[in-house]
PDB file of C-alpha atoms in Angstrom:
ATOM      1  CA  MET A   1      88.846 133.904  82.478  1.00  0.00           C
ATOM      2  CA  ASP A   2      87.699 133.446  78.928  1.00  0.00           C
ATOM      3  CA  ILE A   3      86.622 130.238  77.207  1.00  0.00           C
ATOM      4  CA  ALA A   4      90.013 129.606  75.516  1.00  0.00           C
ATOM      5  CA  GLN A   5      91.923 129.828  78.801  1.00  0.00           C
ATOM      6  CA  LEU A   6      89.379 127.597  80.530  1.00  0.00           C
ATOM      7  CA  SER A   7      89.592 125.023  77.749  1.00  0.00           C
ATOM      8  CA  THR A   8      93.398 125.026  77.875  1.00  0.00           C
ATOM      9  CA  ALA A   9      93.414 124.657  81.655  1.00  0.00           C
ATOM     10  CA  MET A  10      90.962 121.758  81.515  1.00  0.00           C
ATOM     11  CA  ALA A  11      92.992 120.003  78.793  1.00  0.00           C
ATOM     12  CA  MET A  12      96.195 120.377  80.823  1.00  0.00           C
ATOM     13  CA  GLN A  13      94.468 118.984  83.908  1.00  0.00           C
ATOM     14  CA  ASN A  14      93.114 116.034  81.912  1.00  0.00           C
ATOM     15  CA  THR A  15      96.589 115.290  80.525  1.00  0.00           C
ATOM     16  CA  SER A  16      98.064 115.453  84.008  1.00  0.00           C
ATOM     17  CA  VAL A  17      95.503 112.966  85.320  1.00  0.00           C
ATOM     18  CA  GLU A  18      96.146 110.600  82.395  1.00  0.00           C
ATOM     19  CA  VAL A  19      99.905 110.686  83.019  1.00  0.00           C
ATOM     20  CA  SER A  20      99.390 110.036  86.726  1.00  0.00           C
ATOM     21  CA  VAL A  21      97.175 107.038  85.988  1.00  0.00           C
ATOM     22  CA  ALA A  22      99.718 105.635  83.512  1.00  0.00           C
ATOM     23  CA  VAL A  23     102.546 105.955  86.052  1.00  0.00           C
ATOM     24  CA  MET A  24     100.460 104.302  88.759  1.00  0.00           C
ATOM     25  CA  LYS A  25      99.589 101.451  86.375  1.00  0.00           C
ATOM     26  CA  MET A  26     103.277 100.886  85.598  1.00  0.00           C
ATOM     27  CA  GLY A  27     104.060 100.862  89.322  1.00  0.00           C
ATOM     28  CA  LYS A  28     101.284  98.357  90.000  1.00  0.00           C
ATOM     29  CA  GLU A  29     102.526  96.036  87.263  1.00  0.00           C
ATOM     30  CA  LEU A  30     106.070  96.236  88.648  1.00  0.00           C
ATOM     31  CA  VAL A  31     104.876  95.361  92.150  1.00  0.00           C
ATOM     32  CA  GLU A  32     102.863  92.408  90.827  1.00  0.00           C
ATOM     33  CA  GLN A  33     105.865  91.143  88.862  1.00  0.00           C
ATOM     34  CA  ASN A  34     108.218  91.478  91.841  1.00  0.00           C
ATOM     35  CA  GLY A  35     105.694  89.748  94.103  1.00  0.00           C
ATOM     36  CA  GLY A  36     105.558  86.777  91.753  1.00  0.00           C
ATOM     37  CA  GLN A  37     109.329  86.575  91.631  1.00  0.00           C
ATOM     38  CA  ILE A  38     109.594  86.678  95.428  1.00  0.00           C
ATOM     39  CA  THR A  39     106.992  83.911  95.727  1.00  0.00           C
ATOM     40  CA  ASN A  40     108.908  81.722  93.278  1.00  0.00           C
ATOM     41  CA  MET A  41     112.169  82.408  95.094  1.00  0.00           C
ATOM     42  CA  MET A  42     110.636  81.413  98.430  1.00  0.00           C
ATOM     43  CA  LYS A  43     109.320  78.154  96.939  1.00  0.00           C
ATOM     44  CA  GLN A  44     112.756  77.350  95.538  1.00  0.00           C
ATOM     45  CA  MET A  45     114.364  78.087  98.906  1.00  0.00           C
ATOM     46  CA  GLU A  46     111.922  75.767 100.655  1.00  0.00           C
ATOM     47  CA  LEU A  47     112.676  72.976  98.194  1.00  0.00           C
ATOM     48  CA  SER A  48     116.433  73.450  98.623  1.00  0.00           C
ATOM     49  CA  ILE A  49     116.151  73.316 102.431  1.00  0.00           C
ATOM     50  CA  ASN A  50     113.658  70.416 102.586  1.00  0.00           C
ATOM     51  CA  PRO A  51     113.730  68.736  99.158  1.00  0.00           C
ATOM     52  CA  HIS A  52     111.791  65.671 100.350  1.00  0.00           C
ATOM     53  CA  ILE A  53     108.853  67.628 101.773  1.00  0.00           C
ATOM     54  CA  GLY A  54     105.958  68.373  99.449  1.00  0.00           C
ATOM     55  CA  SER A  55     107.412  66.847  96.317  1.00  0.00           C
ATOM     56  CA  ASN A  56     105.427  63.566  96.457  1.00  0.00           C
ATOM     57  CA  ILE A  57     101.816  62.800  97.263  1.00  0.00           C
ATOM     58  CA  ASP A  58     100.749  59.371  98.512  1.00  0.00           C
ATOM     59  CA  VAL A  59      97.347  58.347  97.169  1.00  0.00           C
ATOM     60  CA  THR A  60      95.465  55.225  98.269  1.00  0.00           C
ATOM     61  CA  LEU A  61      92.207  54.089  96.807  1.00  0.00           C
TER      62      LEU A  61
END
């Protein structure tokens, strides 16, 4: 294998790794976004089932 072929192979491998990292990053961001939405939905469900629980705090000094 000569230098040109080796250089081309290494560049292709580097590009492949960069694409894989970008796809994984997009997947991670999507999971984080969906997790936040699910958390908000669960909080809203709890408030609709028990609207009087957790909405007020009694403070005495």
